[in-house]
Amino acid sequence: MFSADPNTYSAPAGGTFTVFTTYTNCGSDTVISIGSSFGSDESVNISGSNFYDPSFFLTPGQSVATAFADYTWDPNAPGGFVWNPNINAVYVVLTGVCSGFDCNVVGGGFAFTNFTATVEQPVPEPSTLLLLSTGAAGLLLKARKRRQARTRR
Protein backbone atom coordinates (compact mmCIF):
# COMPACT_ATOMS: atom_id res chain seq x y z
CA MET A 1 0.00 0.00 0.00
CA PHE A 2 2.84 2.39 0.85
CA SER A 3 6.42 2.05 -0.38
CA ALA A 4 9.78 3.75 0.05
CA ASP A 5 12.53 3.47 -2.56
CA PRO A 6 16.15 2.67 -1.62
CA ASN A 7 19.16 4.60 -2.87
CA THR A 8 22.95 4.23 -2.90
CA TYR A 9 25.40 6.74 -1.41
CA SER A 10 29.14 7.13 -0.98
CA ALA A 11 31.47 9.58 0.73
CA PRO A 12 35.13 9.57 1.74
CA ALA A 13 36.15 8.78 5.33
CA GLY A 14 35.16 11.82 7.41
CA GLY A 15 32.68 12.88 4.68
CA THR A 16 28.95 13.56 5.04
CA PHE A 17 26.08 12.39 2.85
CA THR A 18 22.31 13.00 2.98
CA VAL A 19 19.92 10.07 2.57
CA PHE A 20 16.88 10.79 0.39
CA THR A 21 13.82 8.56 0.05
CA THR A 22 10.86 8.57 -2.33
CA TYR A 23 7.60 7.54 -0.69
CA THR A 24 4.73 6.35 -2.91
CA ASN A 25 1.09 5.63 -2.06
CA CYS A 26 0.36 2.40 -3.96
CA GLY A 27 -3.12 1.95 -2.48
CA SER A 28 -6.58 3.37 -3.09
CA ASP A 29 -6.86 5.39 0.15
CA THR A 30 -5.09 8.50 1.42
CA VAL A 31 -1.93 7.83 3.43
CA ILE A 32 -0.30 10.10 6.01
CA SER A 33 3.26 9.63 7.16
CA ILE A 34 3.56 10.13 10.90
CA GLY A 35 7.25 9.49 11.36
CA SER A 36 10.24 7.43 10.40
CA SER A 37 13.19 5.71 12.00
CA PHE A 38 16.05 3.48 10.99
CA GLY A 39 17.50 0.30 12.34
CA SER A 40 21.01 -1.00 11.82
CA ASP A 41 24.16 -2.20 13.50
CA GLU A 42 25.22 0.77 15.64
CA SER A 43 28.84 -0.41 15.80
CA VAL A 44 29.59 0.97 12.32
CA ASN A 45 31.95 3.86 11.63
CA ILE A 46 29.23 6.46 11.20
CA SER A 47 27.26 9.06 13.11
CA GLY A 48 23.84 10.43 12.22
CA SER A 49 22.73 14.02 12.56
CA ASN A 50 19.96 16.29 11.36
CA PHE A 51 17.27 13.61 11.23
CA TYR A 52 14.40 14.88 9.10
CA ASP A 53 10.91 13.76 10.11
CA PRO A 54 8.80 13.93 6.98
CA SER A 55 5.08 14.24 7.59
CA PHE A 56 2.83 14.37 4.53
CA PHE A 57 -0.50 13.32 3.05
CA LEU A 58 -0.33 11.20 -0.11
CA THR A 59 -3.41 10.61 -2.23
CA PRO A 60 -3.57 7.35 -4.23
CA GLY A 61 -0.71 7.16 -6.75
CA GLN A 62 1.01 10.27 -5.38
CA SER A 63 4.75 10.29 -4.51
CA VAL A 64 7.01 12.59 -2.56
CA ALA A 65 10.81 12.69 -2.40
CA THR A 66 12.25 13.91 0.88
CA ALA A 67 15.47 13.95 2.88
CA PHE A 68 15.68 11.37 5.68
CA ALA A 69 18.93 12.13 7.55
CA ASP A 70 22.53 13.32 7.26
CA TYR A 71 25.29 10.85 8.08
CA THR A 72 29.04 11.38 8.59
CA TRP A 73 31.64 8.64 8.26
CA ASP A 74 34.24 8.35 11.00
CA PRO A 75 37.54 9.86 9.71
CA ASN A 76 39.23 6.48 10.33
CA ALA A 77 36.56 4.40 8.54
CA PRO A 78 38.25 1.88 6.23
CA GLY A 79 37.96 2.49 2.49
CA GLY A 80 35.45 0.17 0.86
CA PHE A 81 33.42 -0.34 4.06
CA VAL A 82 29.71 -0.88 3.19
CA TRP A 83 26.77 -0.04 5.48
CA ASN A 84 23.30 -1.33 4.66
CA PRO A 85 20.69 -0.22 7.26
CA ASN A 86 16.93 -0.12 6.84
CA ILE A 87 14.46 2.77 7.05
CA ASN A 88 11.08 2.26 8.69
CA ALA A 89 8.40 4.74 7.65
CA VAL A 90 5.36 4.76 9.92
CA TYR A 91 2.07 5.50 8.19
CA VAL A 92 -1.69 5.61 8.74
CA VAL A 93 -4.27 4.76 6.07
CA LEU A 94 -7.25 7.10 5.90
CA THR A 95 -10.50 6.69 4.03
CA GLY A 96 -13.18 9.14 3.03
CA VAL A 97 -12.77 12.84 2.36
CA CYS A 98 -10.32 14.34 4.84
CA SER A 99 -11.17 17.75 6.24
CA GLY A 100 -8.55 18.76 8.76
CA PHE A 101 -8.44 15.89 11.24
CA ASP A 102 -11.91 14.58 10.31
CA CYS A 103 -10.92 11.30 8.59
CA ASN A 104 -11.63 7.64 9.11
CA VAL A 105 -8.53 5.65 10.06
CA VAL A 106 -8.70 2.19 8.47
CA GLY A 107 -5.22 0.88 9.10
CA GLY A 108 -1.56 1.65 9.27
CA GLY A 109 1.83 0.06 9.48
CA PHE A 110 5.41 0.35 8.41
CA ALA A 111 7.03 0.65 5.00
CA PHE A 112 10.54 -0.79 5.07
CA THR A 113 13.36 -0.02 2.70
CA ASN A 114 17.11 0.02 2.95
CA PHE A 115 19.95 1.97 1.45
CA THR A 116 23.61 1.24 0.85
CA ALA A 117 26.41 3.59 1.85
CA THR A 118 30.07 2.99 1.03
CA VAL A 119 33.28 4.62 2.27
CA GLU A 120 35.11 5.74 -0.87
CA GLN A 121 38.61 4.36 -1.44
CA PRO A 122 41.23 7.09 -1.10
CA VAL A 123 42.89 7.98 -4.42
CA PRO A 124 46.55 9.04 -4.33
CA GLU A 125 47.25 12.57 -5.49
CA PRO A 126 49.13 12.94 -8.80
CA SER A 127 52.10 14.54 -7.00
CA THR A 128 52.39 11.47 -4.74
CA LEU A 129 52.42 9.18 -7.78
CA LEU A 130 55.07 11.38 -9.44
CA LEU A 131 57.24 11.27 -6.31
CA LEU A 132 56.97 7.47 -6.04
CA SER A 133 57.72 6.90 -9.73
CA THR A 134 60.71 9.29 -9.63
CA GLY A 135 62.10 7.42 -6.61
CA ALA A 136 61.61 4.04 -8.30
CA ALA A 137 63.32 5.30 -11.47
CA GLY A 138 66.25 6.59 -9.38
CA LEU A 139 66.65 3.22 -7.67
CA LEU A 140 66.59 1.43 -11.03
CA LEU A 141 69.27 3.75 -12.45
CA LYS A 142 71.47 3.28 -9.39
CA ALA A 143 71.15 -0.52 -9.64
CA ARG A 144 71.97 -0.36 -13.36
CA LYS A 145 75.11 1.71 -12.73
CA ARG A 146 76.27 -0.77 -10.07
CA ARG A 147 75.81 -3.68 -12.50
CA GLN A 148 77.72 -1.84 -15.22
CA ALA A 149 80.53 -1.02 -12.78
CA ARG A 150 80.81 -4.71 -11.76
CA THR A 151 80.97 -5.92 -15.36
CA ARG A 152 83.83 -3.48 -16.16
CA ARG A 153 86.09 -4.89 -13.45
PDB file of C-alpha atoms in Angstrom:
ATOM      1  CA  MET A   1       0.000   0.000   0.000  1.00  0.00           C
ATOM      2  CA  PHE A   2       2.842   2.393   0.849  1.00  0.00           C
ATOM      3  CA  SER A   3       6.424   2.045  -0.378  1.00  0.00           C
ATOM      4  CA  ALA A   4       9.783   3.749   0.048  1.00  0.00           C
ATOM      5  CA  ASP A   5      12.531   3.474  -2.564  1.00  0.00           C
ATOM      6  CA  PRO A   6      16.153   2.668  -1.621  1.00  0.00           C
ATOM      7  CA  ASN A   7      19.163   4.595  -2.871  1.00  0.00           C
ATOM      8  CA  THR A   8      22.950   4.230  -2.902  1.00  0.00           C
ATOM      9  CA  TYR A   9      25.401   6.736  -1.412  1.00  0.00           C
ATOM     10  CA  SER A  10      29.144   7.129  -0.981  1.00  0.00           C
ATOM     11  CA  ALA A  11      31.473   9.580   0.726  1.00  0.00           C
ATOM     12  CA  PRO A  12      35.132   9.567   1.735  1.00  0.00           C
ATOM     13  CA  ALA A  13      36.146   8.776   5.326  1.00  0.00           C
ATOM     14  CA  GLY A  14      35.157  11.817   7.413  1.00  0.00           C
ATOM     15  CA  GLY A  15      32.679  12.879   4.677  1.00  0.00           C
ATOM     16  CA  THR A  16      28.953  13.559   5.038  1.00  0.00           C
ATOM     17  CA  PHE A  17      26.078  12.393   2.849  1.00  0.00           C
ATOM     18  CA  THR A  18      22.306  13.000   2.980  1.00  0.00           C
ATOM     19  CA  VAL A  19      19.923  10.069   2.567  1.00  0.00           C
ATOM     20  CA  PHE A  20      16.878  10.785   0.393  1.00  0.00           C
ATOM     21  CA  THR A  21      13.822   8.560   0.048  1.00  0.00           C
ATOM     22  CA  THR A  22      10.859   8.572  -2.330  1.00  0.00           C
ATOM     23  CA  TYR A  23       7.597   7.538  -0.687  1.00  0.00           C
ATOM     24  CA  THR A  24       4.726   6.347  -2.914  1.00  0.00           C
ATOM     25  CA  ASN A  25       1.091   5.635  -2.062  1.00  0.00           C
ATOM     26  CA  CYS A  26       0.358   2.399  -3.957  1.00  0.00           C
ATOM     27  CA  GLY A  27      -3.125   1.952  -2.484  1.00  0.00           C
ATOM     28  CA  SER A  28      -6.580   3.366  -3.093  1.00  0.00           C
ATOM     29  CA  ASP A  29      -6.858   5.390   0.155  1.00  0.00           C
ATOM     30  CA  THR A  30      -5.091   8.502   1.417  1.00  0.00           C
ATOM     31  CA  VAL A  31      -1.933   7.830   3.433  1.00  0.00           C
ATOM     32  CA  ILE A  32      -0.302  10.096   6.007  1.00  0.00           C
ATOM     33  CA  SER A  33       3.260   9.633   7.161  1.00  0.00           C
ATOM     34  CA  ILE A  34       3.561  10.131  10.895  1.00  0.00           C
ATOM     35  CA  GLY A  35       7.250   9.489  11.359  1.00  0.00           C
ATOM     36  CA  SER A  36      10.241   7.432  10.402  1.00  0.00           C
ATOM     37  CA  SER A  37      13.192   5.711  12.001  1.00  0.00           C
ATOM     38  CA  PHE A  38      16.050   3.480  10.990  1.00  0.00           C
ATOM     39  CA  GLY A  39      17.505   0.302  12.336  1.00  0.00           C
ATOM     40  CA  SER A  40      21.014  -1.000  11.822  1.00  0.00           C
ATOM     41  CA  ASP A  41      24.161  -2.200  13.500  1.00  0.00           C
ATOM     42  CA  GLU A  42      25.224   0.766  15.642  1.00  0.00           C
ATOM     43  CA  SER A  43      28.842  -0.412  15.796  1.00  0.00           C
ATOM     44  CA  VAL A  44      29.592   0.970  12.322  1.00  0.00           C
ATOM     45  CA  ASN A  45      31.954   3.859  11.629  1.00  0.00           C
ATOM     46  CA  ILE A  46      29.231   6.462  11.201  1.00  0.00           C
ATOM     47  CA  SER A  47      27.259   9.059  13.112  1.00  0.00           C
ATOM     48  CA  GLY A  48      23.838  10.426  12.221  1.00  0.00           C
ATOM     49  CA  SER A  49      22.734  14.019  12.564  1.00  0.00           C
ATOM     50  CA  ASN A  50      19.963  16.288  11.364  1.00  0.00           C
ATOM     51  CA  PHE A  51      17.266  13.606  11.232  1.00  0.00           C
ATOM     52  CA  TYR A  52      14.403  14.883   9.103  1.00  0.00           C
ATOM     53  CA  ASP A  53      10.913  13.763  10.113  1.00  0.00           C
ATOM     54  CA  PRO A  54       8.805  13.927   6.983  1.00  0.00           C
ATOM     55  CA  SER A  55       5.080  14.239   7.588  1.00  0.00           C
ATOM     56  CA  PHE A  56       2.832  14.368   4.532  1.00  0.00           C
ATOM     57  CA  PHE A  57      -0.496  13.324   3.048  1.00  0.00           C
ATOM     58  CA  LEU A  58      -0.333  11.204  -0.111  1.00  0.00           C
ATOM     59  CA  THR A  59      -3.405  10.607  -2.226  1.00  0.00           C
ATOM     60  CA  PRO A  60      -3.569   7.347  -4.233  1.00  0.00           C
ATOM     61  CA  GLY A  61      -0.714   7.163  -6.753  1.00  0.00           C
ATOM     62  CA  GLN A  62       1.013  10.272  -5.383  1.00  0.00           C
ATOM     63  CA  SER A  63       4.747  10.293  -4.509  1.00  0.00           C
ATOM     64  CA  VAL A  64       7.006  12.590  -2.559  1.00  0.00           C
ATOM     65  CA  ALA A  65      10.813  12.687  -2.399  1.00  0.00           C
ATOM     66  CA  THR A  66      12.252  13.905   0.877  1.00  0.00           C
ATOM     67  CA  ALA A  67      15.472  13.948   2.880  1.00  0.00           C
ATOM     68  CA  PHE A  68      15.684  11.372   5.681  1.00  0.00           C
ATOM     69  CA  ALA A  69      18.930  12.128   7.548  1.00  0.00           C
ATOM     70  CA  ASP A  70      22.527  13.320   7.263  1.00  0.00           C
ATOM     71  CA  TYR A  71      25.292  10.848   8.077  1.00  0.00           C
ATOM     72  CA  THR A  72      29.039  11.384   8.593  1.00  0.00           C
ATOM     73  CA  TRP A  73      31.637   8.639   8.261  1.00  0.00           C
ATOM     74  CA  ASP A  74      34.244   8.351  11.000  1.00  0.00           C
ATOM     75  CA  PRO A  75      37.535   9.863   9.714  1.00  0.00           C
ATOM     76  CA  ASN A  76      39.226   6.475  10.328  1.00  0.00           C
ATOM     77  CA  ALA A  77      36.556   4.405   8.536  1.00  0.00           C
ATOM     78  CA  PRO A  78      38.254   1.877   6.230  1.00  0.00           C
ATOM     79  CA  GLY A  79      37.960   2.488   2.492  1.00  0.00           C
ATOM     80  CA  GLY A  80      35.445   0.170   0.855  1.00  0.00           C
ATOM     81  CA  PHE A  81      33.416  -0.336   4.059  1.00  0.00           C
ATOM     82  CA  VAL A  82      29.710  -0.881   3.186  1.00  0.00           C
ATOM     83  CA  TRP A  83      26.774  -0.040   5.479  1.00  0.00           C
ATOM     84  CA  ASN A  84      23.298  -1.327   4.656  1.00  0.00           C
ATOM     85  CA  PRO A  85      20.692  -0.220   7.260  1.00  0.00           C
ATOM     86  CA  ASN A  86      16.933  -0.120   6.840  1.00  0.00           C
ATOM     87  CA  ILE A  87      14.456   2.770   7.048  1.00  0.00           C
ATOM     88  CA  ASN A  88      11.083   2.260   8.694  1.00  0.00           C
ATOM     89  CA  ALA A  89       8.399   4.737   7.647  1.00  0.00           C
ATOM     90  CA  VAL A  90       5.360   4.755   9.925  1.00  0.00           C
ATOM     91  CA  TYR A  91       2.067   5.500   8.185  1.00  0.00           C
ATOM     92  CA  VAL A  92      -1.688   5.614   8.743  1.00  0.00           C
ATOM     93  CA  VAL A  93      -4.266   4.765   6.066  1.00  0.00           C
ATOM     94  CA  LEU A  94      -7.249   7.099   5.902  1.00  0.00           C
ATOM     95  CA  THR A  95     -10.496   6.691   4.033  1.00  0.00           C
ATOM     96  CA  GLY A  96     -13.184   9.143   3.025  1.00  0.00           C
ATOM     97  CA  VAL A  97     -12.772  12.843   2.363  1.00  0.00           C
ATOM     98  CA  CYS A  98     -10.325  14.345   4.842  1.00  0.00           C
ATOM     99  CA  SER A  99     -11.175  17.753   6.241  1.00  0.00           C
ATOM    100  CA  GLY A 100      -8.553  18.762   8.760  1.00  0.00           C
ATOM    101  CA  PHE A 101      -8.443  15.894  11.239  1.00  0.00           C
ATOM    102  CA  ASP A 102     -11.909  14.576  10.314  1.00  0.00           C
ATOM    103  CA  CYS A 103     -10.919  11.300   8.593  1.00  0.00           C
ATOM    104  CA  ASN A 104     -11.631   7.638   9.112  1.00  0.00           C
ATOM    105  CA  VAL A 105      -8.529   5.648  10.059  1.00  0.00           C
ATOM    106  CA  VAL A 106      -8.698   2.194   8.467  1.00  0.00           C
ATOM    107  CA  GLY A 107      -5.223   0.883   9.099  1.00  0.00           C
ATOM    108  CA  GLY A 108      -1.558   1.649   9.271  1.00  0.00           C
ATOM    109  CA  GLY A 109       1.830   0.058   9.476  1.00  0.00           C
ATOM    110  CA  PHE A 110       5.411   0.345   8.412  1.00  0.00           C
ATOM    111  CA  ALA A 111       7.035   0.654   5.003  1.00  0.00           C
ATOM    112  CA  PHE A 112      10.536  -0.790   5.065  1.00  0.00           C
ATOM    113  CA  THR A 113      13.362  -0.021   2.703  1.00  0.00           C
ATOM    114  CA  ASN A 114      17.113   0.023   2.949  1.00  0.00           C
ATOM    115  CA  PHE A 115      19.955   1.971   1.455  1.00  0.00           C
ATOM    116  CA  THR A 116      23.614   1.241   0.854  1.00  0.00           C
ATOM    117  CA  ALA A 117      26.412   3.588   1.852  1.00  0.00           C
ATOM    118  CA  THR A 118      30.075   2.987   1.025  1.00  0.00           C
ATOM    119  CA  VAL A 119      33.280   4.621   2.271  1.00  0.00           C
ATOM    120  CA  GLU A 120      35.106   5.735  -0.871  1.00  0.00           C
ATOM    121  CA  GLN A 121      38.613   4.356  -1.440  1.00  0.00           C
ATOM    122  CA  PRO A 122      41.226   7.086  -1.104  1.00  0.00           C
ATOM    123  CA  VAL A 123      42.886   7.975  -4.418  1.00  0.00           C
ATOM    124  CA  PRO A 124      46.552   9.040  -4.329  1.00  0.00           C
ATOM    125  CA  GLU A 125      47.246  12.567  -5.492  1.00  0.00           C
ATOM    126  CA  PRO A 126      49.134  12.940  -8.801  1.00  0.00           C
ATOM    127  CA  SER A 127      52.099  14.536  -7.001  1.00  0.00           C
ATOM    128  CA  THR A 128      52.387  11.465  -4.744  1.00  0.00           C
ATOM    129  CA  LEU A 129      52.423   9.182  -7.783  1.00  0.00           C
ATOM    130  CA  LEU A 130      55.069  11.383  -9.440  1.00  0.00           C
ATOM    131  CA  LEU A 131      57.242  11.269  -6.315  1.00  0.00           C
ATOM    132  CA  LEU A 132      56.965   7.475  -6.044  1.00  0.00           C
ATOM    133  CA  SER A 133      57.717   6.902  -9.727  1.00  0.00           C
ATOM    134  CA  THR A 134      60.709   9.287  -9.629  1.00  0.00           C
ATOM    135  CA  GLY A 135      62.103   7.424  -6.606  1.00  0.00           C
ATOM    136  CA  ALA A 136      61.609   4.044  -8.302  1.00  0.00           C
ATOM    137  CA  ALA A 137      63.322   5.301 -11.474  1.00  0.00           C
ATOM    138  CA  GLY A 138      66.247   6.586  -9.383  1.00  0.00           C
ATOM    139  CA  LEU A 139      66.647   3.217  -7.669  1.00  0.00           C
ATOM    140  CA  LEU A 140      66.586   1.427 -11.030  1.00  0.00           C
ATOM    141  CA  LEU A 141      69.273   3.750 -12.453  1.00  0.00           C
ATOM    142  CA  LYS A 142      71.474   3.278  -9.394  1.00  0.00           C
ATOM    143  CA  ALA A 143      71.149  -0.522  -9.641  1.00  0.00           C
ATOM    144  CA  ARG A 144      71.967  -0.363 -13.358  1.00  0.00           C
ATOM    145  CA  LYS A 145      75.115   1.710 -12.731  1.00  0.00           C
ATOM    146  CA  ARG A 146      76.268  -0.775 -10.068  1.00  0.00           C
ATOM    147  CA  ARG A 147      75.808  -3.684 -12.495  1.00  0.00           C
ATOM    148  CA  GLN A 148      77.723  -1.837 -15.218  1.00  0.00           C
ATOM    149  CA  ALA A 149      80.532  -1.017 -12.781  1.00  0.00           C
ATOM    150  CA  ARG A 150      80.808  -4.714 -11.757  1.00  0.00           C
ATOM    151  CA  THR A 151      80.969  -5.923 -15.362  1.00  0.00           C
ATOM    152  CA  ARG A 152      83.831  -3.476 -16.158  1.00  0.00           C
ATOM    153  CA  ARG A 153      86.086  -4.889 -13.452  1.00  0.00           C
TER     154      ARG A 153
END
